[in-house]
Short mmCIF file of C-alpha atoms in Angstrom, two decimals:
data_model
loop_
_atom_site.label_atom_id
_atom_site.label_comp_id
_atom_site.label_asym_id
_atom_site.label_seq_id
_atom_site.Cartn_x
_atom_site.Cartn_y
_atom_site.Cartn_z
CA MET N 1 93.71 132.29 105.43
CA SER N 2 90.60 132.93 107.55
CA LEU N 3 88.30 129.97 107.93
CA LEU N 4 85.01 130.13 106.07
CA PRO N 5 81.67 129.85 107.90
CA ASP N 6 81.09 126.25 106.73
CA GLN N 7 84.57 125.32 107.98
CA TRP N 8 83.81 126.83 111.40
CA SER N 9 80.51 124.90 111.47
CA LEU N 10 82.28 121.66 110.67
CA LEU N 11 84.93 122.39 113.32
CA GLU N 12 82.11 122.88 115.85
CA GLU N 13 80.61 119.53 114.76
CA LEU N 14 84.00 117.91 115.24
CA ALA N 15 84.19 119.40 118.75
CA ALA N 16 80.74 118.00 119.56
CA ALA N 17 81.81 114.58 118.27
CA HIS N 18 84.96 114.89 120.39
CA ALA N 19 82.75 115.08 123.48
CA ARG N 20 81.30 111.66 122.56
CA ALA N 21 83.33 108.45 122.34
CA PRO N 22 85.19 107.68 120.08
CA GLY N 23 85.08 111.27 118.82
CA TRP N 24 85.12 110.63 115.06
CA LEU N 25 82.80 112.47 112.69
CA HIS N 26 81.95 110.72 109.42
CA GLY N 27 81.11 112.20 106.07
CA GLY N 28 80.47 110.96 102.61
CA HIS N 29 81.13 112.11 99.11
CA ASP N 30 77.61 111.19 97.97
CA GLU N 31 75.63 113.40 100.36
CA GLY N 32 73.83 116.45 99.00
CA ASP N 33 76.49 118.75 100.39
CA GLY N 34 79.14 116.03 100.60
CA ARG N 35 81.63 117.68 98.28
CA ARG N 36 81.49 120.94 100.21
CA ARG N 37 81.89 119.15 103.56
CA THR N 38 84.73 117.04 102.16
CA SER N 39 86.44 120.21 100.96
CA ALA N 40 85.89 121.83 104.38
CA VAL N 41 87.32 118.86 106.30
CA GLN N 42 90.35 118.77 103.99
CA ALA N 43 90.93 122.50 104.61
CA LEU N 44 90.73 121.94 108.37
CA ALA N 45 93.17 119.03 108.11
CA ARG N 46 95.63 121.18 106.13
CA GLU N 47 95.57 123.69 108.99
CA SER N 48 96.04 120.83 111.52
CA LEU N 49 92.71 121.67 113.13
CA CYS N 50 91.43 118.14 112.57
CA GLU N 51 92.90 114.72 111.92
CA LEU N 52 91.66 112.50 109.11
CA ALA N 53 91.51 108.73 109.63
CA SER N 54 94.35 107.16 107.69
CA ALA N 55 92.65 103.78 107.19
CA GLY N 56 90.49 102.80 104.23
CA PRO N 57 86.70 103.24 104.43
CA GLU N 58 86.20 99.68 105.69
CA ASP N 59 88.54 100.31 108.63
CA LEU N 60 87.18 103.70 109.72
CA PRO N 61 86.21 103.88 113.39
CA GLY N 62 82.56 104.11 114.34
CA PRO N 63 79.43 103.50 112.25
CA ARG N 64 79.88 102.88 108.55
CA GLY N 65 77.51 103.03 105.67
CA GLU N 66 77.31 103.27 101.93
CA GLY N 67 79.40 106.09 100.50
CA THR N 68 81.31 106.87 103.69
CA GLY N 69 84.23 108.87 102.40
CA TRP N 70 86.05 110.20 105.45
CA ALA N 71 86.28 110.21 109.21
CA ALA N 72 87.82 113.09 111.11
CA ARG N 73 88.35 114.21 114.67
CA ILE N 74 89.32 117.55 116.12
CA THR N 75 92.92 118.18 117.24
CA ALA N 76 94.10 120.16 120.25
CA ASP N 77 94.81 123.09 117.90
CA GLY N 78 91.24 122.83 116.61
CA VAL N 79 89.86 123.05 120.15
CA LEU N 80 92.08 126.07 120.81
CA ALA N 81 90.95 127.74 117.58
CA LEU N 82 87.30 127.40 118.65
CA GLN N 83 88.02 128.68 122.16
CA TYR N 84 90.03 131.58 120.75
CA ARG N 85 87.27 132.50 118.30
CA CYS N 86 84.74 132.63 121.15
CA ARG N 87 87.05 134.89 123.17
CA ARG N 88 88.23 137.07 120.27
CA ASP N 89 85.70 139.88 120.56
CA GLN N 90 85.63 140.05 124.35
CA PRO N 91 87.94 142.78 125.70
CA VAL N 92 90.61 141.83 128.20
CA PRO N 93 92.09 144.40 130.58
CA ALA N 94 95.70 145.31 129.82
CA PRO N 95 98.20 143.83 132.26
CA ARG N 96 100.64 145.96 134.21
CA PRO N 97 103.88 145.95 132.16
CA ALA N 98 107.15 144.83 133.72
CA GLU N 99 109.90 147.40 134.26
CA VAL N 100 112.96 145.50 133.07
CA ALA N 101 113.55 142.96 130.29
CA ASP N 102 116.41 140.49 129.99
CA PRO N 103 118.91 141.90 127.45
CA ALA N 104 120.06 138.38 126.41
CA LEU N 105 116.70 137.66 124.77
CA VAL N 106 115.48 138.52 121.27
CA PRO N 107 114.05 142.08 121.17
CA LEU N 108 110.57 142.38 119.66
CA GLU N 109 108.33 145.35 119.01
CA LEU N 110 104.66 144.40 118.85
CA LEU N 111 101.73 146.54 117.79
CA ASP N 112 98.58 146.85 119.90
CA SER N 113 96.87 144.73 117.24
CA GLU N 114 99.41 141.97 118.00
CA MET N 115 99.27 142.25 121.79
CA GLU N 116 95.46 142.07 121.94
CA PRO N 117 95.29 138.51 120.51
CA LEU N 118 97.91 137.43 123.07
CA ARG N 119 95.72 138.79 125.88
CA ARG N 120 92.64 137.08 124.42
CA PHE N 121 94.55 133.79 124.28
CA LEU N 122 95.41 134.12 127.97
CA ALA N 123 91.74 134.75 128.81
CA ILE N 124 90.58 131.37 127.46
CA PRO N 125 89.24 129.53 130.52
CA GLY N 126 90.77 126.18 131.43
CA LEU N 127 93.51 126.43 128.84
CA GLY N 128 95.95 123.55 129.28
CA ASP N 129 98.24 124.34 126.38
CA ALA N 130 101.99 124.54 127.12
CA ARG N 131 102.20 127.78 125.11
CA LEU N 132 100.10 129.50 127.80
CA VAL N 133 103.09 130.03 130.11
CA LEU N 134 105.27 131.28 127.25
CA VAL N 135 102.65 133.81 126.10
CA ARG N 136 101.85 134.90 129.66
CA ASP N 137 105.52 135.66 130.32
CA VAL N 138 105.72 137.75 127.13
CA VAL N 139 102.60 139.75 127.97
CA GLU N 140 103.71 140.33 131.57
CA GLN N 141 107.16 141.58 130.62
CA ALA N 142 106.07 143.80 127.70
CA TRP N 143 106.28 147.56 128.20
CA ALA N 144 104.53 150.30 126.26
CA VAL N 145 106.62 152.52 124.00
CA PRO N 146 105.98 156.18 124.95
CA GLY N 147 104.01 158.10 122.34
CA GLY N 148 102.95 155.09 120.32
CA ARG N 149 100.71 152.10 120.23
CA ARG N 150 103.60 149.68 120.36
CA TRP N 151 104.97 147.32 122.94
CA GLN N 152 108.57 146.27 123.41
CA VAL N 153 109.43 142.88 124.79
CA THR N 154 112.32 140.48 124.84
CA ALA N 155 111.54 136.83 124.14
CA THR N 156 113.13 133.42 123.87
CA PRO N 157 112.84 131.56 120.54
CA GLU N 158 110.13 129.38 122.13
CA GLN N 159 108.18 132.50 123.12
CA VAL N 160 108.54 133.91 119.60
CA GLU N 161 107.08 130.64 118.25
CA ALA N 162 104.21 130.79 120.79
CA ILE N 163 103.45 134.40 119.75
CA GLY N 164 103.37 133.25 116.13
CA PHE N 165 100.98 130.44 117.03
CA VAL N 166 98.55 132.83 118.75
CA LEU N 167 98.69 135.26 115.83
CA ARG N 168 97.97 132.29 113.55
CA LEU N 169 94.84 131.61 115.63
CA GLU N 170 93.89 135.26 115.12
CA ALA N 171 94.42 134.79 111.38
CA LEU N 172 92.14 131.74 111.39
CA ALA N 173 89.44 133.50 113.43
CA GLY N 174 89.55 136.92 111.84
CA THR N 175 92.30 138.92 110.21
CA ALA N 176 95.73 137.69 109.13
CA ARG N 177 97.32 141.16 109.08
CA ALA N 178 99.05 140.84 112.48
CA TRP N 179 100.31 137.33 111.70
CA HIS N 180 101.71 138.34 108.32
CA ARG N 181 103.49 141.40 109.77
CA PHE N 182 104.94 139.28 112.57
CA LEU N 183 106.21 136.69 110.08
CA ARG N 184 107.81 139.38 107.90
CA GLU N 185 109.55 140.94 110.89
CA TYR N 186 110.54 137.93 112.98
CA GLY N 187 110.86 134.79 110.95
CA PRO N 188 109.48 131.96 108.85
CA PRO N 189 105.90 130.68 109.09
CA ILE N 190 105.15 128.93 112.35
CA ARG N 191 103.21 125.76 111.64
CA PRO N 192 101.57 123.57 114.27
CA ALA N 193 103.10 120.20 115.10
CA ARG N 194 101.44 117.34 113.26
#
């Protein structure tokens, strides 16, 4: 599940291309490492971290040349994955837990290893993702279970989905253990919108 180093490199290239207009990165099948890059871009597209041009080679945006096989651009989830990866190893101070949770919401029990990625997600500077508010509310209302490294929280279905998304980012950037446990305990795989 974790992205490979060449996939991260390609995602960084896509982000750099995103900063330039029109934001498309081109690759060919005939380059020396073309097959590996094609495989990497297809893996990123499967994870919805980049978008492949749907047109034929003659209609691809930007410069064209002999052997051009694909054009791709980074998605919002791809940008978030890069930002999350940069923030992943930087510690974030624990927030002060809320005293009372709404009993009408879905009860969750999260491990420290599941709360930490949520805090890292919140620490990404300039984050404009709608899931930010959902995750922030979960982290703010969570309370520590006495005698354990667990947190209890009540969440709406939208918040549960946002937690799953952040744990998926953790799975892409490092370990999938927290994401897999969360999926086993609280529902089906959460996939990004296409």
